[in-house]
Amino acid sequence: MIGPDGALAPERPSLLARAPWWLLALALAAVLIGWRVATDTLWRDIASRLLDGLGLTLVVTAIAFPLALALGLVSTLGLVSTKGWWRQIATLYVQVVRGLPVLVQIFLVAFVLVPLGVEAANALGAQLTAQDVPMVARVTAALAFAYGAFEAETLRGGLTSLPRGQAEAARALGLSRGQTLRNVLLPQTFRRVLPTLGNDLICLLKDSALVSVLGVRDITQEARLYQSATFRYTESLVLLAFFYLALTLLVALAVRALENRYRRHAA
Amino acid sequence: MPPEPASAAPAPLLEARALTKRFDALVALDAVSLAVASGTVTAILGPSGSGKSTLLRCLNFLVLPDTGEVRCDGAVIDPRHDSALNAHRARVGMVFQQFNLFPHLRVWENLALAARLVRRLSADAARDRALALLDRVGLADKADAHPTQLSGGQQQRAAIARALAVEPAVLLFDEPTSALDPELTGEVLAFMRQLAADRTTMVVVTHDVEFARQAATEIVFMDAGRVIESGPPALVISAPKTDRARRFFHPANGPA
């Protein structure tokens, strides 16, 4: 709803409209599920199985996201670089990776790129087999690679949206290109794209479920293993969904808190 | 480099020789030369689109001239040479129409950043210099504020202080009061007059003829990418030789 002043906000929401019904509904669901887990051994079994996979889901996400950010940053600097070769490689990476399904990329990295890499390493004198590279490392690398392209676009969007005067003022003071990027442009870019980065982190957390197709035992894989042994689909899927929702809501709240910290002095 | 003519006069602090700049079909600068002596205030005046800002921006290479050269203390500056370019810009400070303070930093950090990175001051020394300069522009109480919390006039004074934090030999002003409402222009112009009285070398692009008349030692009047007239304000503003300058400075006396 666009308000009379053109701001994108509803005008004077009623108390009923402002009450966070969705949050109440979720809290109610959490209480119900918690109660089932506390009182029902079947639900407790499933929950403890999922908890076994929780660490892996978190580790894959926590490693892949910083890697994706780093890849994205290097690519973004390439996209705005004056060096032709850097720009070309960054463009190739972003266009290719953005155009492939994440699932296909995971297969490609796990079954094509890693064996090729092992062969190349062996040609240089290493003594490796493909099994030396664990599946969890392959899928983490694949997720980082896939999300790096998204982060590159996100960061480039933020960087190019900064007023031209910011770079001009920094350069006019005598700061070098690198100093200008590090001290003036990138900190502002980061603040601008923070909501999008939070969104991307949530997407990555959800996409980490794809690692289960390679048998890596994250929470999704634990749920599937449990299902194939017990045929208890409803209970395990409801709990699995609840786990993901709890995680993504926590991330969303953390990002919101960070945004509020910066918004007080918004550009 | 052509041999220097033997002369007792020292080289101008900042000099432009035959600068030409084209933007597609538009000739923004047509062989413009300018010499700025130490301790002088040069005001560049002229109608919109006459090339004033382009000339100013060529002096620190925010705009790269197509041909011609810029000299500092007689030495030609090569803008393709990164370290020479950065060193030149550290000697030539600039103040912008839109202030361009860094919004993610506190006011004092805006000043300290430049001093620390460009002049290699320690964090403590940079902070001391920042606070001293803010005191000088009357913003000591705003040191910990963020730029968005300041009025336009305060932001522009902070921006001037930021330029001074690098201790430049000359300050360029690109229409420093054009983004300010009339009530706020006064405080900025007052500080610029104070700088002029302290013999700070300044080059000011402005539409404010009154300020130029009072504060400038040298007027450069431009039109259509050329310098039409230059000299002391008593001549160029009060008694212009050319019709074009007369129409600009005394519109009531000429044809509309």
XYZ file of C-alpha atoms in Angstrom:
523
model
C 0.000 0.000 0.000
C 1.390 3.393 -0.964
C 0.619 6.083 1.589
C -0.457 9.675 0.831
C 3.151 10.862 1.173
C 4.254 8.268 -1.344
C 5.861 6.124 1.325
C 5.475 2.406 0.959
C 3.521 1.759 4.134
C -0.049 1.154 5.188
C -1.827 4.143 6.668
C -2.760 3.838 10.329
C -2.991 0.088 10.806
C -5.572 -0.957 13.334
C -4.501 -2.809 16.455
C -5.931 -5.979 14.948
C -3.906 -5.485 11.756
C -0.727 -4.723 13.660
C -0.898 -7.782 15.910
C 1.673 -10.276 14.647
C -0.825 -13.068 14.001
C 1.674 -15.014 11.946
C 4.099 -14.977 14.839
C 1.396 -16.069 17.271
C 0.393 -18.896 14.925
C 3.997 -20.017 14.669
C 4.467 -19.811 18.421
C 1.336 -21.888 18.901
C 2.642 -24.476 16.420
C 5.973 -24.494 18.249
C 4.242 -25.075 21.569
C 2.164 -27.908 20.097
C 5.167 -29.560 18.493
C 7.241 -29.063 21.630
C 4.499 -30.665 23.654
C 4.367 -33.649 21.282
C 8.146 -34.027 21.444
C 8.075 -33.845 25.235
C 5.282 -36.367 25.691
C 5.458 -38.718 22.717
C 8.428 -41.082 22.300
C 7.910 -41.312 18.529
C 8.235 -37.520 18.130
C 11.125 -37.488 20.544
C 12.919 -40.124 18.448
C 12.485 -38.082 15.281
C 13.627 -34.880 16.987
C 16.788 -36.502 18.293
C 17.540 -37.911 14.814
C 17.137 -34.437 13.302
C 19.333 -32.941 16.012
C 22.058 -35.364 14.855
C 21.944 -33.690 11.423
C 21.523 -30.138 12.688
C 25.235 -29.596 13.236
C 26.005 -30.559 9.653
C 23.336 -28.256 8.197
C 24.722 -25.389 10.263
C 28.363 -26.147 9.426
C 27.698 -26.419 5.673
C 25.837 -23.095 5.742
C 28.324 -21.372 8.028
C 31.253 -22.340 5.797
C 29.598 -21.937 2.404
C 28.199 -18.444 3.049
C 31.462 -16.659 3.947
C 33.128 -18.446 1.029
C 30.334 -17.291 -1.277
C 30.703 -13.732 0.039
C 34.450 -13.814 -0.593
C 33.941 -15.203 -4.109
C 31.239 -12.622 -4.716
C 33.480 -9.801 -3.517
C 36.373 -10.856 -5.755
C 33.968 -11.151 -8.693
C 32.361 -7.785 -7.963
C 35.732 -6.068 -7.863
C 36.383 -7.824 -11.186
C 33.096 -6.599 -12.662
C 34.003 -2.974 -11.839
C 37.729 -3.392 -12.504
C 39.621 -1.570 -15.204
C 41.645 -4.712 -15.800
C 40.078 -6.453 -18.793
C 41.042 -10.039 -17.958
C 39.651 -9.773 -14.433
C 36.356 -8.389 -15.694
C 36.079 -11.109 -18.333
C 36.663 -13.949 -15.884
C 34.221 -12.466 -13.349
C 31.564 -11.999 -16.025
C 32.027 -15.562 -17.273
C 31.742 -16.924 -13.742
C 28.612 -14.945 -12.879
C 26.836 -15.711 -16.159
C 27.629 -19.434 -16.166
C 26.972 -20.115 -12.500
C 23.819 -18.006 -12.327
C 22.410 -19.936 -15.283
C 22.740 -23.440 -13.821
C 20.409 -25.076 -11.297
C 22.107 -25.417 -7.911
C 21.371 -29.152 -7.898
C 23.107 -29.605 -11.262
C 26.078 -27.585 -9.986
C 26.350 -29.849 -6.947
C 26.477 -32.922 -9.209
C 28.967 -31.210 -11.520
C 31.318 -30.247 -8.714
C 31.019 -33.544 -6.857
C 31.323 -35.933 -9.795
C 33.150 -33.980 -12.519
C 35.239 -31.133 -11.123
C 36.548 -32.895 -8.003
C 37.686 -36.057 -9.874
C 39.281 -33.833 -12.523
C 41.004 -31.840 -9.808
C 42.268 -35.016 -8.160
C 43.661 -36.230 -11.510
C 45.350 -32.900 -12.056
C 46.861 -33.021 -8.561
C 48.088 -36.550 -9.178
C 49.668 -35.462 -12.439
C 51.645 -32.980 -10.359
C 52.861 -35.736 -8.055
C 50.114 -36.024 -5.431
C 48.856 -39.460 -4.362
C 45.117 -38.982 -4.040
C 41.890 -40.750 -4.855
C 38.549 -39.019 -5.307
C 37.437 -40.620 -2.041
C 39.993 -38.471 -0.215
C 37.718 -35.500 -0.837
C 34.691 -36.077 1.423
C 31.231 -35.502 -0.022
C 30.461 -32.836 2.565
C 33.458 -30.801 1.386
C 32.339 -31.195 -2.244
C 28.795 -29.993 -1.623
C 29.972 -27.131 0.572
C 32.301 -25.991 -2.197
C 29.516 -26.377 -4.756
C 27.091 -24.280 -2.682
C 29.736 -21.597 -2.137
C 30.451 -21.556 -5.870
C 26.755 -21.307 -6.747
C 25.988 -18.561 -4.252
C 29.147 -16.602 -5.046
C 27.552 -15.560 -8.323
C 24.447 -14.260 -6.547
C 26.547 -12.382 -4.008
C 28.562 -10.857 -6.844
C 25.402 -9.435 -8.393
C 24.087 -8.287 -5.015
C 27.333 -6.499 -4.133
C 27.699 -4.978 -7.601
C 24.174 -3.605 -7.370
C 24.995 -1.992 -4.026
C 28.353 -0.663 -5.177
C 27.034 0.949 -8.359
C 24.076 2.486 -6.495
C 26.386 4.648 -4.343
C 26.436 8.333 -5.306
C 29.315 9.143 -7.640
C 30.389 11.930 -5.288
C 31.537 9.417 -2.673
C 34.289 7.968 -4.850
C 35.130 11.440 -6.190
C 35.502 12.904 -2.714
C 37.734 10.039 -1.594
C 39.942 10.205 -4.687
C 40.092 14.020 -4.484
C 41.485 13.701 -0.950
C 44.331 11.623 -2.380
C 43.119 8.158 -1.391
C 44.199 5.415 -3.778
C 41.670 3.218 -5.589
C 42.165 0.435 -3.034
C 41.873 2.762 -0.041
C 38.725 4.263 -1.531
C 37.141 0.833 -1.974
C 38.133 -0.462 1.458
C 37.366 2.609 3.545
C 34.611 4.439 1.704
C 32.752 2.370 -0.881
C 32.631 -1.183 0.462
C 31.476 -0.293 4.005
C 28.582 1.673 2.506
C 27.855 -1.082 -0.007
C 27.668 -3.649 2.773
C 25.180 -1.537 4.738
C 23.024 -1.046 1.645
C 22.843 -4.699 0.634
C 22.506 -6.105 4.143
C 18.797 -7.012 3.697
C 19.582 -8.805 0.432
C 22.541 -10.604 2.007
C 20.251 -11.807 4.798
C 17.823 -13.052 2.182
C 20.616 -14.886 0.357
C 21.793 -16.466 3.612
C 18.275 -17.783 4.245
C 18.133 -19.182 0.695
C 21.510 -20.852 1.178
C 20.387 -22.353 4.473
C 17.367 -23.828 2.715
C 19.371 -24.989 -0.296
C 21.759 -26.806 2.025
C 19.012 -29.478 2.039
C 20.282 -30.387 -1.438
C 23.357 -31.990 0.114
C 21.087 -34.882 1.089
C 21.028 -36.074 -2.547
C 24.688 -37.035 -2.087
C 23.928 -38.884 1.126
C 25.444 -36.234 3.364
C 23.614 -36.553 6.672
C 22.147 -33.115 7.270
C 18.689 -32.743 8.853
C 16.918 -33.489 5.549
C 18.913 -36.675 5.014
C 18.295 -37.768 8.614
C 14.558 -37.271 8.070
C 14.663 -39.291 4.848
C 16.594 -42.114 6.480
C 14.097 -42.171 9.310
C 11.201 -42.258 6.854
C 12.615 -45.143 4.839
C 13.036 -47.177 8.031
C 9.672 -46.376 9.662
C 7.345 -44.977 6.965
C 6.491 -42.183 9.430
C 6.240 -39.434 6.821
C 3.853 -36.974 8.443
C 5.604 -36.647 11.788
C 9.139 -36.466 10.373
C 8.237 -33.971 7.645
C 6.370 -31.695 10.047
C 9.330 -31.692 12.407
C 11.793 -31.169 9.547
C 9.836 -28.171 8.293
C 9.692 -26.822 11.833
C 13.470 -27.108 12.177
C 14.071 -25.134 8.965
C 11.525 -22.487 9.915
C 13.083 -22.031 13.340
C 16.540 -21.616 11.755
C 15.463 -19.192 9.026
C 13.434 -17.087 11.459
C 16.450 -16.838 13.742
C 18.599 -15.664 10.820
C 15.937 -13.154 9.775
C 15.770 -11.730 13.289
C 19.558 -11.478 13.529
C 19.745 -9.656 10.190
C 16.922 -7.325 11.263
C 18.817 -6.465 14.439
C 21.970 -5.697 12.443
C 19.972 -3.535 10.011
C 18.479 -1.539 12.862
C 21.924 -0.919 14.259
C 23.030 0.626 10.949
C 19.740 2.314 10.068
C 20.115 4.863 12.840
C 22.709 6.594 10.666
C 21.435 5.516 7.281
C 22.980 7.079 4.219
C 58.990 19.316 -21.989
C 59.758 22.747 -23.504
C 62.593 24.666 -21.846
C 61.472 27.132 -19.198
C 61.942 30.794 -20.076
C 64.523 32.379 -17.815
C 62.596 34.391 -15.280
C 62.983 35.662 -11.764
C 59.325 34.998 -10.922
C 58.710 31.626 -9.256
C 56.485 29.110 -11.042
C 52.799 29.461 -10.142
C 51.640 27.078 -7.416
C 49.080 25.563 -9.774
C 48.918 26.046 -13.490
C 46.829 24.805 -16.389
C 48.174 25.122 -19.911
C 45.939 24.884 -22.978
C 43.477 22.409 -21.487
C 40.985 21.016 -23.957
C 38.123 18.718 -23.080
C 35.356 17.422 -25.316
C 32.240 15.540 -24.214
C 31.151 14.014 -27.526
C 30.192 16.980 -29.688
C 30.362 19.493 -26.834
C 33.620 21.377 -26.401
C 33.683 21.947 -22.639
C 37.167 23.454 -22.567
C 38.839 25.073 -25.542
C 42.560 25.565 -24.882
C 42.081 27.100 -21.430
C 45.070 28.284 -19.428
C 45.101 29.374 -15.821
C 47.803 30.284 -13.325
C 47.229 30.319 -9.582
C 49.858 32.087 -7.467
C 50.417 31.121 -3.864
C 48.273 33.012 -1.368
C 45.725 34.225 -3.938
C 41.998 33.602 -4.300
C 40.886 32.960 -7.873
C 37.155 33.067 -8.566
C 35.944 31.424 -11.769
C 32.673 32.948 -12.937
C 30.509 32.479 -15.975
C 27.134 31.273 -17.184
C 26.015 27.665 -16.648
C 27.715 25.299 -19.043
C 30.632 27.643 -19.662
C 33.175 25.020 -18.527
C 33.953 26.391 -15.035
C 33.452 23.111 -13.200
C 35.178 21.120 -15.916
C 38.216 23.384 -15.652
C 38.256 23.011 -11.861
C 37.908 19.226 -12.111
C 40.767 19.037 -14.601
C 43.033 20.675 -12.030
C 42.890 17.524 -9.870
C 42.041 15.158 -12.747
C 38.563 14.196 -11.620
C 38.075 15.035 -15.292
C 40.909 13.965 -17.573
C 41.710 16.678 -20.105
C 42.044 15.519 -23.722
C 45.073 17.712 -24.313
C 47.064 20.261 -22.361
C 48.878 19.955 -19.078
C 48.497 20.713 -15.398
C 51.540 21.834 -13.441
C 52.108 22.003 -9.737
C 55.091 24.131 -8.635
C 56.229 24.056 -12.244
C 56.293 20.250 -12.551
C 53.960 18.603 -15.053
C 51.608 16.060 -13.423
C 51.074 12.789 -15.281
C 47.604 11.520 -14.281
C 48.328 8.027 -15.649
C 50.942 7.596 -12.954
C 48.969 6.475 -9.894
C 51.298 7.606 -7.116
C 52.000 10.954 -8.793
C 48.258 11.455 -9.237
C 47.466 10.630 -5.587
C 50.284 12.882 -4.353
C 48.999 15.721 -6.565
C 45.459 15.298 -5.245
C 46.750 15.386 -1.664
C 48.303 18.800 -2.487
C 45.108 20.030 -4.164
C 42.098 19.755 -1.851
C 38.557 19.926 -3.140
C 35.197 20.982 -1.737
C 32.060 19.873 -3.590
C 28.646 21.378 -4.180
C 27.007 18.305 -2.547
C 29.557 18.135 0.347
C 30.074 14.372 -0.198
C 30.860 13.600 3.407
C 31.117 9.872 4.099
C 27.773 9.012 5.738
C 28.962 5.797 7.414
C 31.602 7.644 9.457
C 31.235 10.125 12.283
C 32.156 13.715 11.455
C 35.567 13.550 13.143
C 36.270 10.198 11.456
C 35.631 11.820 8.064
C 38.558 14.138 8.786
C 40.761 11.601 10.528
C 40.426 9.010 7.725
C 41.999 11.360 5.205
C 44.777 12.456 7.552
C 45.574 8.874 8.519
C 45.542 7.329 5.031
C 46.980 10.168 2.990
C 49.343 11.839 5.472
C 50.179 8.622 7.374
C 49.279 10.138 10.728
C 48.836 7.782 13.666
C 45.270 7.199 14.804
C 45.784 9.510 17.798
C 47.447 12.282 15.819
C 44.745 12.055 13.132
C 42.038 12.346 15.786
C 43.756 15.350 17.374
C 44.057 17.069 14.005
C 40.393 16.300 13.218
C 39.172 17.761 16.496
C 41.368 20.863 16.152
C 40.046 21.512 12.627
C 36.436 20.976 13.683
C 37.007 23.512 16.428
C 38.343 25.931 13.813
C 35.184 25.632 11.672
C 32.975 25.900 14.766
C 31.825 22.281 14.810
C 33.642 20.981 17.881
C 30.321 19.925 19.417
C 29.374 17.925 16.289
C 32.513 15.768 16.177
C 30.693 12.598 17.241
C 27.603 13.220 15.126
C 26.984 11.521 11.791
C 26.908 13.766 8.697
C 23.166 13.228 8.153
C 22.503 14.830 11.534
C 24.092 18.117 10.392
C 22.528 21.025 8.522
C 23.748 21.719 4.988
C 25.937 24.588 6.129
C 27.459 22.479 8.876
C 28.083 19.644 6.418
C 29.858 22.006 4.047
C 32.032 23.411 6.833
C 32.885 19.851 7.880
C 33.734 19.068 4.239
C 36.081 22.073 4.114
C 37.676 20.891 7.351
C 38.070 17.408 5.847
C 39.882 18.884 2.845
C 42.132 20.887 5.204
C 42.946 17.732 7.203
C 45.256 16.633 4.380
C 47.041 20.038 4.558
C 46.705 20.837 0.867
C 48.672 23.667 -0.735
C 45.591 24.864 -2.606
C 41.838 24.366 -2.119
C 39.392 23.993 -5.010
C 35.721 24.875 -4.386
C 33.100 23.629 -6.842
C 30.045 25.862 -6.276
C 30.327 25.384 -2.513
C 27.103 27.218 -1.634
C 24.841 26.255 -4.557
C 23.179 23.421 -2.621
C 22.503 25.641 0.412
C 19.555 27.896 1.116
C 20.402 31.596 1.557
C 20.381 31.422 5.364
C 23.072 28.746 5.343
C 25.332 30.201 2.634
C 26.467 32.940 5.010
C 28.229 30.659 7.483
C 30.127 28.883 4.695
C 31.143 32.092 2.939
C 32.228 33.606 6.261
C 34.629 30.734 6.827
C 35.906 30.971 3.257
C 36.595 34.685 3.784
C 38.504 33.766 6.918
C 40.569 31.274 4.904
C 41.256 33.972 2.317
C 42.357 36.360 5.043
C 44.754 33.650 6.266
C 46.299 33.652 2.762
C 45.020 30.176 1.911
C 45.377 29.615 -1.827
C 41.913 28.987 -3.249
C 40.235 28.494 -6.613
C 36.483 29.000 -6.335
C 33.872 28.224 -8.974
C 30.854 30.254 -7.945
C 27.738 32.076 -9.067
C 28.093 34.502 -6.167
C 29.434 37.653 -7.821
C 29.328 39.610 -4.559
C 31.513 37.032 -2.794
C 33.936 37.021 -5.734
C 34.168 40.812 -5.709
C 34.946 40.917 -1.996
C 37.107 37.849 -1.451
C 38.874 37.146 -4.745
C 42.181 38.619 -5.817
C 41.750 37.318 -9.358
C 38.610 36.855 -11.459
C 38.445 34.448 -14.391
C 35.354 34.940 -16.532
C 34.484 32.022 -18.811
C 31.974 31.452 -21.575
C 31.547 28.551 -24.004
C 34.691 26.756 -22.838
C 36.986 29.774 -23.112
C 38.420 32.348 -20.751
C 36.937 35.625 -21.954
C 38.501 37.944 -19.423
C 40.690 37.703 -16.351
C 42.177 40.127 -13.864
C 41.416 41.761 -10.528
C 37.732 42.161 -9.591
C 37.950 45.936 -9.885
C 38.562 45.471 -13.601
C 36.722 42.316 -14.652
C 33.579 42.796 -12.563
C 33.390 46.555 -12.210
C 34.757 47.584 -15.584
C 34.675 44.649 -17.992
C 36.313 45.135 -21.368
C 34.213 42.648 -23.333
C 30.519 42.825 -24.196
C 30.018 39.266 -22.971
C 31.368 40.013 -19.487
C 29.446 43.285 -19.337
C 26.187 41.439 -20.151
C 26.948 38.857 -17.453
C 27.957 41.205 -14.636
C 25.663 44.133 -15.472
C 22.621 42.618 -17.167
C 20.461 45.728 -16.661
C 22.788 47.829 -18.855
C 22.893 45.501 -21.825
C 20.389 43.806 -24.099
C 18.370 41.041 -22.408
